[in-house]
mmCIF file of C-alpha atoms in Angstrom:
data_model
loop_
_atom_site.group_PDB
_atom_site.id
_atom_site.type_symbol
_atom_site.label_atom_id
_atom_site.label_comp_id
_atom_site.label_asym_id
_atom_site.label_seq_id
_atom_site.Cartn_x
_atom_site.Cartn_y
_atom_site.Cartn_z
ATOM 1 C CA ASP X 1 122.743 103.879 118.303
ATOM 2 C CA VAL X 2 123.890 101.416 120.931
ATOM 3 C CA VAL X 3 126.083 98.536 119.409
ATOM 4 C CA VAL X 4 125.310 95.106 121.212
ATOM 5 C CA THR X 5 128.357 92.536 120.780
ATOM 6 C CA GLN X 6 128.341 89.101 121.689
ATOM 7 C CA SER X 7 131.016 86.383 122.100
ATOM 8 C CA PRO X 8 131.879 84.057 121.320
ATOM 9 C CA LEU X 9 130.301 83.780 117.823
ATOM 10 C CA SER X 10 130.482 80.008 117.927
ATOM 11 C CA LEU X 11 130.160 77.595 121.284
ATOM 12 C CA PRO X 12 130.833 73.984 120.886
ATOM 13 C CA VAL X 13 129.902 72.317 124.152
ATOM 14 C CA ASN X 14 129.785 68.745 124.998
ATOM 15 C CA LEU X 15 126.442 67.436 126.585
ATOM 16 C CA GLY X 16 125.856 67.716 130.126
ATOM 17 C CA GLN X 17 128.600 70.807 130.299
ATOM 18 C CA PRO X 18 128.032 74.236 131.047
ATOM 19 C CA ALA X 19 127.954 77.328 128.422
ATOM 20 C CA SER X 20 128.281 80.774 128.820
ATOM 21 C CA ILE X 21 127.527 83.558 126.401
ATOM 22 C CA SER X 22 128.464 87.376 126.772
ATOM 23 C CA CYS X 23 127.000 90.325 125.605
ATOM 24 C CA ARG X 24 128.362 93.688 125.847
ATOM 25 C CA SER X 25 126.872 96.904 125.135
ATOM 26 C CA SER X 26 128.230 100.345 123.865
ATOM 27 C CA GLN X 27 126.556 102.180 126.639
ATOM 28 C CA SER X 28 124.920 101.425 129.855
ATOM 29 C CA LEU X 29 121.720 99.817 129.497
ATOM 30 C CA VAL X 30 120.121 100.923 132.484
ATOM 31 C CA HIS X 31 116.903 103.127 131.800
ATOM 32 C CA SER X 32 115.965 106.354 133.896
ATOM 33 C CA ASN X 33 113.195 104.262 135.105
ATOM 34 C CA GLY X 34 115.861 102.098 136.621
ATOM 35 C CA ASN X 35 115.160 98.933 134.779
ATOM 36 C CA THR X 36 117.628 97.499 132.333
ATOM 37 C CA TYR X 37 116.266 96.073 129.356
ATOM 38 C CA LEU X 38 118.354 93.276 128.071
ATOM 39 C CA ASN X 39 116.864 90.201 126.688
ATOM 40 C CA TRP X 40 117.941 86.843 125.303
ATOM 41 C CA PHE X 41 116.507 85.066 122.485
ATOM 42 C CA GLN X 42 116.823 81.266 121.437
ATOM 43 C CA GLN X 43 116.331 80.182 117.819
ATOM 44 C CA ARG X 44 116.407 76.707 117.060
ATOM 45 C CA PRO X 45 117.473 75.369 113.467
ATOM 46 C CA GLY X 46 114.287 76.175 111.351
ATOM 47 C CA GLN X 47 112.193 77.763 113.960
ATOM 48 C CA SER X 48 111.089 81.368 114.956
ATOM 49 C CA PRO X 49 113.287 82.938 117.751
ATOM 50 C CA ARG X 50 111.916 82.398 121.234
ATOM 51 C CA ARG X 51 112.348 84.871 124.256
ATOM 52 C CA LEU X 52 114.313 83.103 127.057
ATOM 53 C CA ILE X 53 115.169 85.875 129.503
ATOM 54 C CA TYR X 54 114.078 89.259 129.844
ATOM 55 C CA ARG X 55 115.324 92.626 131.769
ATOM 56 C CA VAL X 56 118.593 90.454 132.351
ATOM 57 C CA SER X 57 117.709 87.827 134.634
ATOM 58 C CA ASN X 58 113.950 86.789 134.213
ATOM 59 C CA ARG X 59 112.962 83.718 132.668
ATOM 60 C CA ASP X 60 110.115 83.437 130.680
ATOM 61 C CA SER X 61 107.385 81.014 131.229
ATOM 62 C CA GLY X 62 108.333 77.352 130.273
ATOM 63 C CA VAL X 63 112.048 78.309 129.976
ATOM 64 C CA PRO X 64 114.137 75.431 131.830
ATOM 65 C CA ASP X 65 115.919 76.649 135.049
ATOM 66 C CA ARG X 66 119.187 75.337 133.431
ATOM 67 C CA PHE X 67 118.934 78.836 131.778
ATOM 68 C CA SER X 68 119.872 81.925 133.768
ATOM 69 C CA GLY X 69 120.727 85.569 132.940
ATOM 70 C CA SER X 70 123.033 87.978 134.688
ATOM 71 C CA GLY X 71 124.871 91.297 134.283
ATOM 72 C CA SER X 72 124.494 94.965 134.804
ATOM 73 C CA GLY X 73 125.328 98.081 133.167
ATOM 74 C CA THR X 74 127.119 97.292 129.865
ATOM 75 C CA ASP X 75 128.003 93.619 130.548
ATOM 76 C CA PHE X 76 125.880 90.596 130.361
ATOM 77 C CA THR X 77 125.822 86.750 130.434
ATOM 78 C CA LEU X 78 123.596 83.971 129.466
ATOM 79 C CA LYS X 79 124.486 80.825 131.288
ATOM 80 C CA ILE X 80 123.243 77.092 130.337
ATOM 81 C CA SER X 81 124.146 75.056 133.497
ATOM 82 C CA ARG X 82 124.069 71.801 131.390
ATOM 83 C CA VAL X 83 123.741 71.622 127.898
ATOM 84 C CA GLU X 84 121.229 69.350 126.295
ATOM 85 C CA ALA X 85 120.635 68.500 122.760
ATOM 86 C CA GLU X 86 117.446 70.489 122.487
ATOM 87 C CA ASP X 87 119.613 73.745 123.192
ATOM 88 C CA VAL X 88 121.316 73.417 119.884
ATOM 89 C CA GLY X 89 120.737 76.683 118.041
ATOM 90 C CA VAL X 90 121.445 80.477 117.766
ATOM 91 C CA TYR X 91 121.335 82.569 120.780
ATOM 92 C CA TYR X 92 120.829 86.550 120.465
ATOM 93 C CA CYS X 93 120.928 89.389 123.222
ATOM 94 C CA MET X 94 118.989 92.325 122.552
ATOM 95 C CA GLN X 95 118.629 95.744 124.205
ATOM 96 C CA ALA X 96 115.618 97.757 124.413
ATOM 97 C CA THR X 97 116.517 100.775 126.819
ATOM 98 C CA HIS X 98 117.918 103.035 124.155
ATOM 99 C CA TRP X 99 115.573 103.345 121.399
ATOM 100 C CA PRO X 100 114.965 103.445 118.261
ATOM 101 C CA PRO X 101 116.571 101.476 117.219
ATOM 102 C CA TRP X 102 116.226 98.367 119.241
ATOM 103 C CA THR X 103 119.588 96.343 118.641
ATOM 104 C CA PHE X 104 120.505 92.901 118.739
ATOM 105 C CA GLY X 105 123.702 91.100 118.930
ATOM 106 C CA GLN X 106 125.474 88.994 116.161
ATOM 107 C CA GLY X 107 124.268 85.872 117.680
ATOM 108 C CA THR X 108 126.171 82.914 119.082
ATOM 109 C CA LYS X 109 125.737 79.470 117.647
ATOM 110 C CA VAL X 110 125.560 76.898 120.017
ATOM 111 C CA GLU X 111 126.436 73.030 118.850
ATOM 112 C CA ILE X 112 127.191 69.824 120.541
ATOM 113 C CA LYS X 113 130.935 68.805 120.309
ATOM 114 C CA GLU I 1 97.903 81.578 123.875
ATOM 115 C CA VAL I 2 99.806 84.109 121.837
ATOM 116 C CA TYR I 3 99.263 83.461 117.928
ATOM 117 C CA LEU I 4 100.832 85.739 115.441
ATOM 118 C CA VAL I 5 100.539 84.946 111.802
ATOM 119 C CA GLU I 6 102.646 86.637 108.852
ATOM 120 C CA SER I 7 101.337 86.764 105.344
ATOM 121 C CA GLY I 8 101.922 88.672 102.238
ATOM 122 C CA GLY I 9 105.619 87.688 101.364
ATOM 123 C CA GLY I 10 106.597 86.758 98.112
ATOM 124 C CA LEU I 11 108.799 87.339 95.086
ATOM 125 C CA VAL I 12 109.035 90.839 93.893
ATOM 126 C CA GLN I 13 111.389 92.941 91.340
ATOM 127 C CA PRO I 14 113.649 95.455 92.580
ATOM 128 C CA GLY I 15 111.574 98.889 92.779
ATOM 129 C CA GLY I 16 108.725 97.024 93.422
ATOM 130 C CA SER I 17 106.069 96.754 96.675
ATOM 131 C CA LEU I 18 104.463 94.716 99.105
ATOM 132 C CA ARG I 19 102.057 94.652 101.919
ATOM 133 C CA LEU I 20 102.670 92.134 104.728
ATOM 134 C CA SER I 21 100.113 91.477 107.437
ATOM 135 C CA CYS I 22 100.063 89.891 110.617
ATOM 136 C CA ALA I 23 96.901 88.473 112.363
ATOM 137 C CA ALA I 24 97.105 88.395 116.032
ATOM 138 C CA SER I 25 94.845 86.336 118.723
ATOM 139 C CA GLY I 26 95.149 85.142 121.956
ATOM 140 C CA PHE I 27 95.750 88.782 123.775
ATOM 141 C CA THR I 28 94.307 92.046 123.693
ATOM 142 C CA PHE I 29 96.210 93.531 120.633
ATOM 143 C CA SER I 30 95.283 96.946 121.272
ATOM 144 C CA SER I 31 97.377 96.852 124.524
ATOM 145 C CA PHE I 32 100.579 96.413 123.082
ATOM 146 C CA TRP I 33 103.092 97.872 120.946
ATOM 147 C CA MET I 34 103.904 95.752 117.972
ATOM 148 C CA SER I 35 107.142 95.075 115.952
ATOM 149 C CA TRP I 36 108.265 93.906 112.616
ATOM 150 C CA VAL I 37 111.770 92.048 112.925
ATOM 151 C CA ARG I 38 113.545 90.744 109.795
ATOM 152 C CA GLN I 39 116.350 88.021 109.029
ATOM 153 C CA ALA I 40 118.144 87.747 105.933
ATOM 154 C CA PRO I 41 119.048 84.331 104.755
ATOM 155 C CA GLY I 42 121.609 82.817 106.904
ATOM 156 C CA LYS I 43 122.114 86.162 108.834
ATOM 157 C CA GLY I 44 120.983 87.538 112.229
ATOM 158 C CA LEU I 45 117.870 89.167 113.476
ATOM 159 C CA GLU I 46 117.493 93.092 112.746
ATOM 160 C CA TRP I 47 114.707 95.302 114.176
ATOM 161 C CA VAL I 48 112.655 96.977 111.273
ATOM 162 C CA ALA I 49 109.843 98.840 112.666
ATOM 163 C CA ASN I 50 107.570 99.448 115.691
ATOM 164 C CA ILE I 51 104.113 101.091 116.330
ATOM 165 C CA LYS I 52 102.482 102.161 119.662
ATOM 166 C CA GLN I 53 99.375 100.787 120.705
ATOM 167 C CA ASP I 54 97.365 103.664 119.495
ATOM 168 C CA GLY I 55 99.204 104.051 116.321
ATOM 169 C CA SER I 56 100.570 107.618 117.402
ATOM 170 C CA GLU I 57 104.235 106.527 117.645
ATOM 171 C CA LYS I 58 106.056 104.947 114.878
ATOM 172 C CA TYR I 59 109.755 104.056 114.491
ATOM 173 C CA TYR I 60 111.925 102.266 111.861
ATOM 174 C CA VAL I 61 115.489 101.466 111.379
ATOM 175 C CA ASP I 62 117.282 104.027 109.090
ATOM 176 C CA SER I 63 117.584 101.512 106.115
ATOM 177 C CA VAL I 64 114.018 101.541 105.542
ATOM 178 C CA LYS I 65 112.674 105.091 106.555
ATOM 179 C CA GLY I 66 110.865 106.653 103.837
ATOM 180 C CA ARG I 67 110.140 103.337 102.014
ATOM 181 C CA PHE I 68 108.538 101.176 104.729
ATOM 182 C CA THR I 69 105.220 102.145 106.705
ATOM 183 C CA ILE I 70 103.964 100.381 109.727
ATOM 184 C CA SER I 71 100.236 100.648 110.628
ATOM 185 C CA ARG I 72 97.850 98.433 112.591
ATOM 186 C CA ASP I 73 94.049 98.077 112.702
ATOM 187 C CA ASN I 74 93.097 97.530 116.042
ATOM 188 C CA ALA I 75 89.466 96.602 115.363
ATOM 189 C CA LYS I 76 90.565 93.824 113.132
ATOM 190 C CA ASN I 77 93.897 92.666 115.273
ATOM 191 C CA LEU I 78 95.829 93.348 112.238
ATOM 192 C CA LEU I 79 99.282 94.602 111.929
ATOM 193 C CA TYR I 80 100.783 96.018 108.675
ATOM 194 C CA LEU I 81 104.066 96.494 106.984
ATOM 195 C CA GLU I 82 103.912 98.329 103.565
ATOM 196 C CA MET I 83 107.119 98.433 101.619
ATOM 197 C CA ASN I 84 107.789 100.210 99.176
ATOM 198 C CA SER I 85 110.879 100.923 96.657
ATOM 199 C CA LEU I 86 112.111 97.439 97.558
ATOM 200 C CA ARG I 87 116.016 96.589 97.268
ATOM 201 C CA ALA I 88 117.846 93.190 97.228
ATOM 202 C CA GLU I 89 118.985 94.071 100.673
ATOM 203 C CA ASP I 90 115.291 93.781 101.814
ATOM 204 C CA SER I 91 115.121 90.118 101.293
ATOM 205 C CA ALA I 92 114.522 88.441 104.398
ATOM 206 C CA LEU I 93 111.976 86.401 106.439
ATOM 207 C CA TYR I 94 109.678 89.042 108.186
ATOM 208 C CA TYR I 95 108.475 88.339 111.613
ATOM 209 C CA CYS I 96 105.971 89.843 113.446
ATOM 210 C CA ALA I 97 106.216 90.349 117.495
ATOM 211 C CA ARG I 98 104.681 91.386 120.143
ATOM 212 C CA GLY I 99 105.602 94.279 122.471
ATOM 213 C CA LYS I 100 108.396 96.451 122.927
ATOM 214 C CA GLU I 101 110.461 93.783 124.548
ATOM 215 C CA VAL I 102 109.472 91.447 121.891
ATOM 216 C CA ASP I 103 108.075 88.357 123.936
ATOM 217 C CA SER I 104 106.367 86.593 121.156
ATOM 218 C CA TRP I 105 106.991 86.204 117.732
ATOM 219 C CA GLY I 106 105.197 84.646 114.488
ATOM 220 C CA ARG I 107 106.657 82.073 112.105
ATOM 221 C CA GLY I 108 107.598 84.798 109.440
ATOM 222 C CA THR I 109 106.791 85.344 105.859
ATOM 223 C CA LEU I 110 109.565 85.332 103.312
ATOM 224 C CA VAL I 111 110.254 88.516 101.209
ATOM 225 C CA THR I 112 112.500 88.054 98.043
ATOM 226 C CA VAL I 113 113.632 90.849 96.059
ATOM 227 C CA SER I 114 115.045 89.618 92.767
ATOM 228 C CA SER I 115 114.761 90.069 88.980
#
């Protein structure tokens, strides 16, 4: 199974400052069809998860452009250019290249300092 | 807009059974893979199972193989998860989600396995 490891697990950030979350996989997430199926999800307190980014760097509809995804192979990053209060929550990466199983990272809790 | 509404959760004793349902609307249900993902209290997300559009392929996380069965009724836009031989470690909020890349989620239904 592909293991997906996030860091840090806790990320205190000042409002208006940038934030960055790393996601590393135990093997390359490049599919034989050339796509890389690495997604990012946000889960605000008390809410269901919401997908933010799909296939490394594509923002879902309605996602603010302060969120961006990058990376390749086994190393990926979610960046928030300027953290706002509504960004508080837990962020997960998930790989959907090598399945089953589909695997999630442990989650990174973003909080305001 | 995509709507996914789960139901069927509750309190069950160890060894018991439950059947979860997910009612889908706002999209062509029969065109999408569908998934179940769970989240134990205070824990992270765990993919549980998914099913191909026509039900011909089904996949499960190892910990539920032989105990859980995913199915769907495309005529009724319903996704199911039949859960047998339930264990305490199956206690979680169970989410229904759309697609292999999990682009939309329901609000979840809570399953508690306890005596």
